[in-house]
């Protein structure tokens, strides 16, 4: 793979899967707080 | 009698259903192709910008709209002002038209699932198999030529499946999405891993992702990104409004929307590896440049990809089954979500039982869809799809943004969703809803209108375009007016439930 494609691969993965991870983590944390209450 | 509004089993079910609705066939066959066509990896930049400027704001708007008013699209618009009910019906009817031919594409997938067992015999001539054996395509749109039996059987199977999933309400849908959302992702993962282990695959991925940043100054690329974002998130159908109306009024909105957006786009991105990896292998196996084998849409799914699979050294049947199972599960939850938007609208308006509303929607859609099961199906499907997407959905999205932005007032909606959401959105959201989204959609509509006059779409005759294109828009218009003026006296709709 050429360097440009590798860069876009990393960029796309960071934004999409990173974004999904952060939002899911936040939802899980909120769920834990709700259960504690 | 007080009939409480249905509820999702839990938040996860709602988010999965929203992802399932957003992630459809277009994620697999449209995104990778559009990416390749518009500067490879560089396309991700306009794509992400449009996601932030149009996709996320409009999805939050639709979630808030449904959840706040606790009704499907027509009911929610009517709750703002009775005169606006027609806007909601326009969105629902656009979805209704789409579902009639979307189910036919699902029917083709059923046929291909069966044909996967003999892929080695027809794979080399996949084009001939698709057009002559499956579609039995006629010579022109004017020759309907009766039904294609395999497609008709597939269509019945599709509608029976949709009916069985929906008739008992969102409680069953809450369970079904646990299967129909993860399964296509697993299938896609299997196909991507298989593709990446094939010779030539990396060359395919290079074509998919190598950035050509010069395209960023090209307006058409930005228009393609806007269109892709708008269509991929199931916006403008009233689906997300109906789905959100089954959530309690104090549920999170912004984070649910963000999860839906990231998951949906993540699925599209992953699909590119499965598609381009395989196409890279195919190009190398045939000794041709990859440009000669690349395709998008129906041609990719039913002609090029099956041919590529048939070239695999082993396991062609298995990978064909995985591919079409992926398409089936990707498509089925999008299809039933469109039907559910109509079901919610019917229930809100006439207060009929879920079973009756689902039966009515499925029967009507099946009967209208029979037209797309004829031997001229591909022509009409192409024409109607083009016009409903280009005008039906974009106009619905444009009107939504204007009504919420200027009549309800965007800050009222922001004041509603911020206190109940995990992420608080600033005033930038209001700017996106009031200015950026409607202006972008307006440009999309005008640009499309200009291109219609410049060149007849798809090279079809003007008579066919007028019938399939203009006819569809006229049906939408008349249907919206009739349904919105249809007075119901037996049912008084109240917020949070139906009072009969």
Short mmCIF file of C-alpha atoms in Angstrom, two decimals:
data_model
loop_
_atom_site.label_atom_id
_atom_site.label_comp_id
_atom_site.label_asym_id
_atom_site.label_seq_id
_atom_site.Cartn_x
_atom_site.Cartn_y
_atom_site.Cartn_z
CA UNK A 1 0.00 0.00 0.00
CA UNK A 2 1.24 3.48 -0.73
CA UNK A 3 1.85 6.01 2.08
CA UNK A 4 -1.14 8.19 1.05
CA UNK A 5 -3.52 5.23 1.30
CA UNK A 6 -2.03 4.19 4.66
CA UNK A 7 -2.48 7.74 5.98
CA UNK A 8 -6.14 7.85 4.90
CA UNK A 9 -6.69 4.38 6.35
CA UNK A 10 -5.38 5.53 9.75
CA UNK A 11 -7.27 8.83 9.50
CA UNK A 12 -10.59 7.14 8.63
CA UNK A 13 -10.20 4.49 11.35
CA UNK A 14 -9.30 7.08 14.02
CA UNK A 15 -12.29 9.31 13.23
CA UNK A 16 -14.91 6.60 12.73
CA UNK A 17 -13.96 3.79 15.08
CA UNK A 18 -12.41 6.21 17.59
CA UNK A 19 -15.62 8.26 17.54
CA UNK A 20 -17.72 5.14 17.95
CA UNK A 21 -15.58 3.97 20.88
CA UNK A 22 -15.80 7.32 22.70
CA UNK A 23 -19.57 7.67 22.25
CA UNK A 24 -20.23 4.07 23.29
CA UNK A 25 -18.00 4.47 26.34
CA UNK A 26 -19.95 7.57 27.35
CA UNK A 27 -23.25 5.75 26.97
CA UNK A 28 -21.99 2.83 29.07
CA UNK A 29 -20.75 5.21 31.77
CA UNK A 30 -24.12 6.93 31.86
CA UNK A 31 -25.81 3.55 32.19
CA UNK A 32 -23.63 2.67 35.17
CA UNK A 33 -24.50 5.98 36.85
CA UNK A 34 -28.22 5.40 36.26
CA UNK A 35 -28.00 1.90 37.75
CA UNK A 36 -26.15 3.23 40.83
CA UNK A 37 -28.93 5.76 41.42
CA UNK B 1 -59.71 3.71 26.05
CA UNK B 2 -56.18 4.93 26.61
CA UNK B 3 -53.65 3.23 24.43
CA UNK B 4 -50.09 3.89 25.51
CA UNK B 5 -47.51 4.43 22.83
CA UNK B 6 -45.28 1.44 22.15
CA UNK B 7 -41.77 1.53 23.57
CA UNK B 8 -38.44 0.02 22.57
CA UNK B 9 -37.29 -2.70 24.94
CA UNK B 10 -34.30 -0.54 25.88
CA UNK B 11 -31.93 2.12 24.59
CA UNK B 12 -29.65 -0.44 22.92
CA UNK B 13 -32.57 -1.73 20.85
CA UNK B 14 -33.39 1.77 19.65
CA UNK B 15 -29.79 2.55 18.70
CA UNK B 16 -29.40 -0.81 16.95
CA UNK B 17 -32.64 -0.22 15.04
CA UNK B 18 -31.48 3.25 14.00
CA UNK B 19 -28.11 1.85 12.86
CA UNK B 20 -29.90 -0.97 11.04
CA UNK B 21 -32.10 1.51 9.25
CA UNK B 22 -29.22 3.78 8.27
CA UNK B 23 -26.87 1.00 7.21
CA UNK B 24 -28.40 -0.43 4.07
CA UNK B 25 -27.38 -1.66 0.65
CA UNK B 26 -25.92 1.76 -0.20
CA UNK B 27 -23.25 1.37 2.48
CA UNK B 28 -21.88 -1.64 0.63
CA UNK B 29 -22.41 -0.71 -2.98
CA UNK B 30 -22.46 3.10 -3.03
CA UNK B 31 -19.96 4.50 -0.52
CA UNK B 32 -16.82 2.60 -1.70
CA UNK B 33 -17.58 3.46 -5.33
CA UNK B 34 -18.28 7.14 -4.63
CA UNK B 35 -15.10 7.31 -2.58
CA UNK B 36 -13.05 5.80 -5.42
CA UNK B 37 -14.72 8.09 -7.99
CA UNK B 38 -14.17 11.26 -5.96
CA UNK B 39 -10.47 11.31 -5.14
CA UNK B 40 -10.13 8.10 -3.08
CA UNK B 41 -9.18 8.79 0.53
CA UNK B 42 -9.40 12.55 -0.07
CA UNK B 43 -13.18 12.09 -0.29
CA UNK B 44 -13.17 11.36 3.44
CA UNK B 45 -12.54 15.07 4.08
CA UNK B 46 -15.73 16.44 2.43
CA UNK B 47 -17.51 13.36 3.77
CA UNK B 48 -16.57 14.13 7.38
CA UNK B 49 -17.26 17.86 6.94
CA UNK B 50 -20.76 17.07 5.61
CA UNK B 51 -21.26 14.56 8.41
CA UNK B 52 -20.63 17.32 10.93
CA UNK B 53 -22.48 20.06 9.05
CA UNK B 54 -25.52 18.15 7.76
CA UNK B 55 -25.66 14.53 8.92
CA UNK B 56 -25.33 14.90 12.69
CA UNK B 57 -27.49 18.08 12.96
CA UNK B 58 -30.31 16.62 10.86
CA UNK B 59 -30.26 13.27 12.64
CA UNK B 60 -30.43 15.03 16.02
CA UNK B 61 -33.27 17.12 14.58
CA UNK B 62 -35.24 14.03 13.49
CA UNK B 63 -34.64 12.20 16.78
CA UNK B 64 -35.74 15.30 18.74
CA UNK B 65 -38.75 15.86 16.51
CA UNK B 66 -40.10 12.32 17.02
CA UNK B 67 -39.22 12.07 20.68
CA UNK B 68 -40.61 15.47 21.63
CA UNK B 69 -43.95 15.08 19.86
CA UNK B 70 -44.20 11.28 20.34
CA UNK B 71 -45.63 10.79 16.87
CA UNK B 72 -44.64 9.68 13.38
CA UNK B 73 -43.70 12.35 10.80
CA UNK B 74 -47.23 13.49 9.77
CA UNK B 75 -48.45 13.60 13.37
CA UNK B 76 -45.36 15.48 14.53
CA UNK B 77 -45.74 18.08 11.75
CA UNK B 78 -49.47 18.38 12.54
CA UNK B 79 -48.62 18.95 16.20
CA UNK B 80 -46.72 22.07 15.16
CA UNK B 81 -49.43 23.32 12.84
CA UNK B 82 -52.27 21.32 11.30
CA UNK B 83 -51.46 22.69 7.86
CA UNK B 84 -47.98 21.13 8.01
CA UNK B 85 -49.23 17.55 8.21
CA UNK B 86 -48.77 17.18 4.44
CA UNK B 87 -45.00 17.62 4.81
CA UNK B 88 -44.91 14.52 6.98
CA UNK B 89 -46.99 12.56 4.48
CA UNK B 90 -44.62 13.65 1.70
CA UNK B 91 -41.74 12.05 3.63
CA UNK B 92 -43.71 8.89 4.44
CA UNK B 93 -44.95 8.52 0.85
CA UNK B 94 -41.41 8.98 -0.50
CA UNK B 95 -40.42 6.10 1.77
CA UNK B 96 -43.43 4.07 0.64
CA UNK B 97 -42.39 4.40 -3.01
CA UNK B 98 -38.81 3.48 -2.17
CA UNK B 99 -39.82 0.42 -0.18
CA UNK B 100 -41.87 -0.94 -3.11
CA UNK B 101 -38.74 -1.35 -5.25
CA UNK B 102 -36.27 -1.82 -2.39
CA UNK B 103 -38.16 -5.03 -1.60
CA UNK B 104 -37.64 -6.11 -5.21
CA UNK B 105 -33.88 -5.70 -4.79
CA UNK B 106 -34.19 -7.83 -1.66
CA UNK B 107 -36.03 -10.36 -3.85
CA UNK B 108 -33.00 -10.50 -6.18
CA UNK B 109 -30.84 -11.15 -3.12
CA UNK B 110 -33.02 -14.14 -2.16
CA UNK B 111 -32.61 -15.48 -5.71
CA UNK B 112 -28.84 -15.04 -5.51
CA UNK B 113 -28.69 -16.77 -2.14
CA UNK B 114 -30.20 -19.81 -3.83
CA UNK B 115 -27.97 -19.40 -6.90
CA UNK B 116 -24.85 -19.23 -4.72
CA UNK B 117 -24.81 -23.03 -4.74
CA UNK B 118 -24.22 -23.03 -8.50
CA UNK B 119 -22.03 -19.92 -8.73
CA UNK B 120 -19.17 -21.78 -10.42
CA UNK B 121 -21.40 -22.57 -13.39
CA UNK B 122 -22.73 -19.05 -14.02
CA UNK B 123 -20.12 -16.84 -12.34
CA UNK B 124 -18.03 -16.34 -15.47
CA UNK B 125 -21.11 -14.98 -17.26
CA UNK B 126 -22.59 -13.16 -14.29
CA UNK B 127 -24.01 -10.36 -16.45
CA UNK B 128 -25.91 -12.77 -18.63
CA UNK B 129 -27.13 -14.63 -15.54
CA UNK B 130 -28.45 -11.46 -13.92
CA UNK B 131 -30.14 -9.95 -16.95
CA UNK B 132 -31.39 -13.08 -18.68
CA UNK B 133 -31.93 -15.71 -15.97
CA UNK B 134 -32.93 -13.62 -12.96
CA UNK B 135 -34.52 -10.44 -14.34
CA UNK B 136 -35.39 -11.91 -17.75
CA UNK B 137 -35.08 -8.28 -18.78
CA UNK B 138 -37.24 -6.90 -21.58
CA UNK B 139 -35.92 -4.74 -24.40
CA UNK B 140 -37.26 -1.42 -23.18
CA UNK B 141 -39.19 0.16 -20.29
CA UNK B 142 -42.31 0.09 -22.47
CA UNK B 143 -42.34 -3.72 -22.61
CA UNK B 144 -43.32 -5.02 -19.16
CA UNK B 145 -43.39 -8.61 -20.43
CA UNK B 146 -45.03 -10.27 -17.40
CA UNK B 147 -43.33 -11.35 -14.19
CA UNK B 148 -39.99 -12.95 -13.60
CA UNK B 149 -41.01 -15.96 -11.48
CA UNK B 150 -37.87 -16.18 -9.30
CA UNK B 151 -38.16 -12.45 -8.51
CA UNK B 152 -41.86 -12.82 -7.70
CA UNK B 153 -41.12 -15.65 -5.25
CA UNK B 154 -38.34 -13.57 -3.67
CA UNK B 155 -40.69 -10.61 -3.38
CA UNK B 156 -43.28 -12.68 -1.53
CA UNK B 157 -40.57 -13.99 0.82
CA UNK B 158 -39.41 -10.42 1.51
CA UNK B 159 -42.87 -9.11 2.35
CA UNK B 160 -43.75 -12.10 4.51
CA UNK B 161 -40.50 -11.53 6.46
CA UNK B 162 -41.22 -7.83 6.90
CA UNK B 163 -44.78 -8.54 8.05
CA UNK B 164 -43.62 -11.13 10.59
CA UNK B 165 -40.98 -8.77 11.99
CA UNK B 166 -43.32 -5.80 12.33
CA UNK B 167 -46.82 -7.03 13.13
CA UNK B 168 -46.26 -7.53 16.85
CA UNK B 169 -44.72 -4.10 17.30
CA UNK B 170 -41.34 -2.70 18.20
CA UNK B 171 -40.90 -5.28 20.97
CA UNK B 172 -40.13 -7.92 18.32
CA UNK B 173 -38.11 -5.43 16.25
CA UNK B 174 -36.03 -4.80 19.39
CA UNK B 175 -35.07 -8.48 19.32
CA UNK B 176 -34.66 -8.84 15.54
CA UNK B 177 -32.12 -6.00 15.32
CA UNK B 178 -29.78 -7.90 17.66
CA UNK B 179 -29.43 -10.29 14.73
CA UNK B 180 -29.78 -8.08 11.63
CA UNK B 181 -27.31 -5.39 12.72
CA UNK B 182 -24.25 -7.35 13.89
CA UNK B 183 -24.59 -10.14 11.30
CA UNK B 184 -23.83 -8.04 8.18
CA UNK B 185 -20.84 -6.51 9.99
CA UNK B 186 -19.53 -10.00 10.77
CA UNK B 187 -20.12 -11.04 7.12
CA UNK B 188 -18.36 -7.89 5.92
CA UNK B 189 -15.44 -8.61 8.25
CA UNK B 190 -15.15 -12.17 6.87
CA UNK B 191 -15.23 -10.87 3.28
CA UNK B 192 -12.70 -8.13 4.04
CA UNK B 193 -10.25 -10.57 5.69
CA UNK B 194 -10.64 -13.04 2.81
CA UNK B 195 -10.17 -10.25 0.28
CA UNK B 196 -7.04 -8.90 1.94
CA UNK B 197 -5.38 -12.32 1.81
CA UNK B 198 -5.79 -12.51 -1.99
CA UNK B 199 -3.11 -11.47 -4.48
CA UNK B 200 -3.77 -8.01 -5.92
CA UNK B 201 -5.98 -6.98 -3.01
CA UNK B 202 -3.65 -4.23 -1.80
CA UNK B 203 -3.65 -2.74 -5.29
CA UNK B 204 -7.44 -2.55 -4.99
CA UNK B 205 -7.19 -0.88 -1.57
CA UNK B 206 -4.74 1.62 -3.09
CA UNK B 207 -7.42 2.58 -5.61
CA UNK B 208 -9.95 2.92 -2.81
CA UNK B 209 -7.87 5.05 -0.45
CA UNK B 210 -5.01 6.82 -2.27
CA UNK B 211 -5.91 10.49 -1.85
CA UNK B 212 -6.09 12.95 -4.71
CA UNK B 213 -6.43 16.22 -2.81
CA UNK B 214 -6.95 18.24 -6.00
CA UNK B 215 -10.61 17.10 -6.00
CA UNK B 216 -11.31 19.21 -2.92
CA UNK B 217 -11.75 22.26 -5.13
CA UNK B 218 -14.31 20.44 -7.27
CA UNK B 219 -17.89 21.40 -6.33
CA UNK B 220 -19.34 18.13 -7.63
CA UNK B 221 -17.29 16.17 -5.09
CA UNK B 222 -18.82 18.21 -2.26
CA UNK B 223 -22.29 17.68 -3.74
CA UNK B 224 -21.65 13.93 -3.87
CA UNK B 225 -20.53 14.01 -0.23
CA UNK B 226 -23.68 15.92 0.79
CA UNK B 227 -25.90 13.46 -1.08
CA UNK B 228 -24.10 10.45 0.35
CA UNK B 229 -24.44 11.72 3.92
CA UNK B 230 -28.10 12.63 3.49
CA UNK B 231 -29.15 9.32 1.93
CA UNK B 232 -27.03 7.03 4.08
CA UNK B 233 -28.56 8.24 7.34
CA UNK B 234 -32.15 7.47 6.28
CA UNK B 235 -33.01 11.16 6.57
CA UNK B 236 -36.14 12.58 4.95
CA UNK B 237 -38.18 9.36 5.13
CA UNK B 238 -39.70 10.04 8.53
CA UNK B 239 -38.09 6.80 9.75
CA UNK B 240 -35.93 8.33 12.45
CA UNK B 241 -38.88 10.47 13.58
CA UNK B 242 -41.08 7.36 13.93
CA UNK B 243 -38.34 5.33 15.65
CA UNK B 244 -37.58 8.14 18.12
CA UNK B 245 -41.28 8.51 18.89
CA UNK B 246 -41.13 5.08 20.55
CA UNK B 247 -38.53 6.36 23.04
CA UNK B 248 -39.54 7.94 26.36
CA UNK B 249 -39.53 11.74 26.15
CA UNK B 250 -36.56 12.11 28.50
CA UNK B 251 -34.16 9.75 26.69
CA UNK B 252 -30.75 10.81 25.43
CA UNK B 253 -30.71 12.21 21.92
CA UNK B 254 -27.30 13.55 20.93
CA UNK B 255 -25.21 10.55 21.93
CA UNK B 256 -27.68 8.13 20.32
CA UNK B 257 -27.35 10.15 17.12
CA UNK B 258 -23.53 10.18 17.33
CA UNK B 259 -23.36 6.42 17.90
CA UNK B 260 -25.69 5.87 14.92
CA UNK B 261 -23.60 8.15 12.69
CA UNK B 262 -20.22 6.65 13.61
CA UNK B 263 -21.47 3.07 13.37
CA UNK B 264 -23.15 3.68 10.02
CA UNK B 265 -20.12 5.37 8.47
CA UNK B 266 -17.83 2.77 10.05
CA UNK B 267 -19.80 0.05 8.24
CA UNK B 268 -19.44 1.95 4.92
CA UNK B 269 -15.70 2.34 5.45
CA UNK B 270 -15.26 -1.35 6.24
CA UNK B 271 -17.31 -2.32 3.16
CA UNK B 272 -14.71 -0.59 0.99
CA UNK B 273 -12.05 -3.11 2.06
CA UNK B 274 -14.25 -6.10 1.24
CA UNK B 275 -15.23 -4.62 -2.13
CA UNK B 276 -11.95 -3.13 -3.35
CA UNK B 277 -9.82 -5.96 -1.98
CA UNK B 278 -11.87 -8.42 -4.04
CA UNK B 279 -11.93 -6.18 -7.11
CA UNK B 280 -8.13 -5.82 -6.90
CA UNK B 281 -7.83 -9.61 -6.92
CA UNK B 282 -10.26 -9.88 -9.82
CA UNK B 283 -8.34 -7.31 -11.89
CA UNK B 284 -5.10 -9.17 -11.31
CA UNK B 285 -6.65 -12.57 -12.04
CA UNK B 286 -8.03 -11.29 -15.34
CA UNK B 287 -4.92 -9.25 -16.18
CA UNK B 288 -6.86 -6.02 -16.65
CA UNK B 289 -6.53 -2.59 -15.00
CA UNK B 290 -8.78 -2.13 -11.98
CA UNK B 291 -10.66 0.73 -13.69
CA UNK B 292 -12.16 -1.86 -16.01
CA UNK B 293 -13.74 -3.91 -13.24
CA UNK B 294 -14.82 -1.20 -10.80
CA UNK B 295 -18.57 -0.65 -10.54
CA UNK B 296 -21.13 0.59 -8.06
CA UNK B 297 -24.80 -0.09 -7.31
CA UNK B 298 -26.72 -2.98 -8.77
CA UNK B 299 -23.95 -3.76 -11.28
CA UNK B 300 -21.44 -4.25 -8.48
CA UNK B 301 -23.64 -6.43 -6.28
CA UNK B 302 -25.20 -8.68 -8.89
CA UNK B 303 -22.69 -8.75 -11.74
CA UNK B 304 -19.12 -7.76 -10.82
CA UNK B 305 -18.84 -9.07 -7.25
CA UNK B 306 -20.35 -12.52 -7.99
CA UNK B 307 -17.94 -12.82 -10.91
CA UNK B 308 -15.03 -11.94 -8.63
CA UNK B 309 -16.19 -14.52 -6.07
CA UNK B 310 -16.47 -17.19 -8.75
CA UNK B 311 -12.77 -16.66 -9.50
CA UNK B 312 -11.76 -17.59 -5.95
CA UNK B 313 -9.53 -20.67 -5.81
CA UNK B 314 -11.82 -22.32 -3.22
CA UNK B 315 -14.97 -21.63 -1.21
CA UNK B 316 -16.78 -19.65 -3.91
CA UNK B 317 -20.18 -20.93 -2.76
CA UNK B 318 -19.43 -20.14 0.87
CA UNK B 319 -18.26 -16.58 0.17
CA UNK B 320 -21.16 -15.97 -2.19
CA UNK B 321 -23.55 -17.05 0.59
CA UNK B 322 -21.74 -14.76 3.05
CA UNK B 323 -21.93 -11.84 0.61
CA UNK B 324 -25.64 -12.20 -0.14
CA UNK B 325 -26.47 -12.89 3.49
CA UNK B 326 -24.69 -9.61 4.23
CA UNK B 327 -26.82 -7.80 1.63
CA UNK B 328 -29.99 -9.46 2.90
CA UNK B 329 -29.40 -8.48 6.52
CA UNK B 330 -28.16 -5.01 5.56
CA UNK B 331 -31.27 -4.42 3.49
CA UNK B 332 -34.00 -6.03 5.55
CA UNK B 333 -33.76 -3.69 8.54
CA UNK B 334 -33.68 -0.67 6.24
CA UNK B 335 -36.76 -2.02 4.44
CA UNK B 336 -38.81 -2.67 7.58
CA UNK B 337 -37.81 0.68 9.06
CA UNK B 338 -39.35 2.44 6.04
CA UNK B 339 -42.53 0.41 6.48
CA UNK B 340 -42.57 1.25 10.19
CA UNK B 341 -42.51 4.98 9.34
CA UNK B 342 -45.76 4.45 7.41
CA UNK B 343 -47.24 2.19 10.09
CA UNK B 344 -46.61 4.82 12.79
CA UNK B 345 -48.23 7.49 10.60
CA UNK B 346 -51.32 5.33 9.96
CA UNK B 347 -51.68 4.45 13.63
CA UNK B 348 -51.31 8.07 14.71
CA UNK B 349 -53.93 9.22 12.24
CA UNK B 350 -56.54 6.48 12.33
CA UNK B 351 -55.76 4.72 15.58
CA UNK B 352 -55.93 1.26 13.97
CA UNK B 353 -54.18 -1.72 15.56
CA UNK B 354 -50.55 -2.45 14.76
CA UNK B 355 -51.48 -5.69 13.03
CA UNK B 356 -53.93 -3.96 10.69
CA UNK B 357 -51.58 -1.07 9.93
CA UNK B 358 -48.69 -3.44 9.14
CA UNK B 359 -50.91 -5.69 7.01
CA UNK B 360 -52.19 -2.67 5.08
CA UNK B 361 -48.71 -1.27 4.47
CA UNK B 362 -47.21 -4.64 3.49
CA UNK B 363 -50.09 -5.54 1.17
CA UNK B 364 -50.14 -2.15 -0.53
CA UNK B 365 -46.36 -2.09 -0.92
CA UNK B 366 -46.37 -5.64 -2.29
CA UNK B 367 -49.09 -4.86 -4.82
CA UNK B 368 -47.39 -1.68 -6.04
CA UNK B 369 -44.04 -3.48 -5.97
CA UNK B 370 -45.38 -6.09 -8.42
CA UNK B 371 -44.75 -3.47 -11.09
CA UNK B 372 -41.05 -3.65 -10.26
CA UNK B 373 -41.11 -7.46 -10.47
CA UNK B 374 -41.93 -7.36 -14.18
CA UNK B 375 -39.31 -7.90 -16.86
CA UNK B 376 -38.93 -4.13 -17.24
CA UNK B 377 -38.18 -3.80 -13.54
CA UNK B 378 -34.61 -2.57 -13.79
CA UNK B 379 -35.49 0.39 -16.04
CA UNK B 380 -38.38 1.61 -13.88
CA UNK B 381 -36.55 0.98 -10.66
CA UNK B 382 -33.66 3.09 -11.91
CA UNK B 383 -35.89 5.97 -13.06
CA UNK B 384 -38.14 6.08 -9.98
CA UNK B 385 -35.19 5.67 -7.59
CA UNK B 386 -33.39 8.56 -9.23
CA UNK B 387 -36.31 10.95 -8.93
CA UNK B 388 -37.47 9.97 -5.42
CA UNK B 389 -33.95 10.36 -4.07
CA UNK B 390 -33.15 13.52 -6.00
CA UNK B 391 -36.36 15.34 -5.14
CA UNK B 392 -38.61 13.40 -2.73
CA UNK B 393 -36.17 12.94 0.14
CA UNK B 394 -34.14 16.10 -0.28
CA UNK B 395 -37.29 18.26 -0.35
CA UNK B 396 -38.52 16.49 2.80
CA UNK B 397 -35.18 17.18 4.52
CA UNK B 398 -35.17 20.80 3.38
CA UNK B 399 -38.72 21.38 4.69
CA UNK B 400 -37.87 19.70 8.02
CA UNK B 401 -34.90 22.01 8.53
CA UNK B 402 -36.93 25.11 7.64
CA UNK B 403 -39.93 24.18 9.82
CA UNK B 404 -37.80 23.29 12.85
CA UNK B 405 -35.31 26.09 12.30
CA UNK B 406 -37.70 28.96 11.74
CA UNK B 407 -41.23 27.99 12.82
CA UNK B 408 -40.64 25.83 15.88
CA UNK B 409 -37.35 27.73 16.37
CA UNK B 410 -34.12 25.78 16.56
CA UNK B 411 -33.33 27.02 20.08
CA UNK B 412 -36.57 25.48 21.38
CA UNK B 413 -35.48 22.08 20.12
CA UNK B 414 -31.94 22.61 21.47
CA UNK B 415 -33.38 23.56 24.85
CA UNK B 416 -35.36 20.30 24.70
CA UNK B 417 -32.54 17.89 23.83
CA UNK B 418 -29.59 19.41 25.70
CA UNK B 419 -30.80 18.80 29.28
CA UNK B 420 -31.66 15.14 28.55
CA UNK B 421 -28.57 14.32 26.46
CA UNK B 422 -25.10 13.11 27.34
CA UNK B 423 -23.43 15.59 24.96
CA UNK B 424 -24.58 19.22 25.03
CA UNK B 425 -24.61 20.91 21.64
CA UNK B 426 -23.75 24.60 21.37
CA UNK B 427 -25.39 27.22 19.20
CA UNK B 428 -23.44 25.83 16.22
CA UNK B 429 -26.20 23.21 15.93
CA UNK B 430 -28.76 25.95 15.36
CA UNK B 431 -26.61 27.50 12.61
CA UNK B 432 -26.30 24.11 10.92
CA UNK B 433 -30.07 23.48 11.06
CA UNK B 434 -31.12 27.00 10.10
CA UNK B 435 -28.51 27.82 7.48
CA UNK B 436 -26.01 25.17 6.43
CA UNK B 437 -28.34 22.16 6.08
CA UNK B 438 -31.19 23.92 4.19
CA UNK B 439 -28.77 25.82 1.94
CA UNK B 440 -26.86 22.62 1.15
CA UNK B 441 -30.06 20.70 0.40
CA UNK B 442 -31.36 23.57 -1.70
CA UNK B 443 -28.14 23.56 -3.76
CA UNK B 444 -28.48 19.77 -4.16
CA UNK B 445 -32.07 20.12 -5.41
CA UNK B 446 -31.27 22.99 -7.83
CA UNK B 447 -28.17 21.22 -9.13
CA UNK B 448 -30.23 18.10 -9.74
CA UNK B 449 -32.95 20.09 -11.48
CA UNK B 450 -30.40 21.71 -13.81
CA UNK B 451 -28.87 18.36 -14.71
CA UNK B 452 -32.34 16.95 -15.51
CA UNK B 453 -32.80 19.63 -18.16
CA UNK B 454 -29.24 19.40 -19.46
CA UNK B 455 -29.34 15.71 -20.22
CA UNK B 456 -32.14 13.11 -19.95
CA UNK B 457 -31.34 10.83 -17.00
CA UNK B 458 -29.79 7.49 -17.96
CA UNK B 459 -30.47 8.06 -21.66
CA UNK B 460 -34.11 7.03 -21.21
CA UNK B 461 -36.82 8.40 -23.49
CA UNK B 462 -38.57 11.60 -22.35
CA UNK B 463 -41.91 9.80 -22.13
CA UNK B 464 -40.50 7.27 -19.65
CA UNK B 465 -38.80 9.98 -17.61
CA UNK B 466 -41.99 12.01 -17.47
CA UNK B 467 -44.02 8.98 -16.43
CA UNK B 468 -41.58 7.56 -13.89
CA UNK B 469 -40.06 10.84 -12.70
CA UNK B 470 -42.64 13.56 -12.93
CA UNK B 471 -45.40 10.99 -12.32
CA UNK B 472 -43.76 9.99 -9.03
CA UNK B 473 -43.47 13.60 -7.87
CA UNK B 474 -47.12 14.28 -8.80
CA UNK B 475 -48.22 11.16 -6.89
CA UNK B 476 -46.25 12.36 -3.86
CA UNK B 477 -47.84 15.79 -4.05
CA UNK B 478 -51.43 14.63 -4.54
CA UNK B 479 -51.05 11.84 -1.98
CA UNK B 480 -49.68 14.23 0.65
CA UNK B 481 -52.54 16.68 0.12
CA UNK B 482 -55.26 14.01 0.22
CA UNK B 483 -53.88 12.26 3.30
CA UNK B 484 -53.31 15.48 5.23
CA UNK B 485 -56.85 16.69 4.50
CA UNK B 486 -58.40 13.36 5.41
CA UNK B 487 -60.37 14.21 8.52
CA UNK B 488 -60.51 11.66 11.28
CA UNK B 489 -63.21 12.09 13.86
CA UNK B 490 -63.06 8.79 15.70
CA UNK B 491 -59.56 9.24 17.01
CA UNK B 492 -58.29 12.13 18.97
CA UNK B 493 -54.55 12.07 19.14
CA UNK B 494 -52.95 13.24 22.31
CA UNK B 495 -49.33 13.65 23.22
CA UNK B 496 -47.89 10.43 24.59
CA UNK B 497 -50.69 8.16 23.45
CA UNK B 498 -53.79 7.59 21.43
CA UNK B 499 -57.13 8.33 23.03
CA UNK B 500 -59.98 6.52 21.29
#
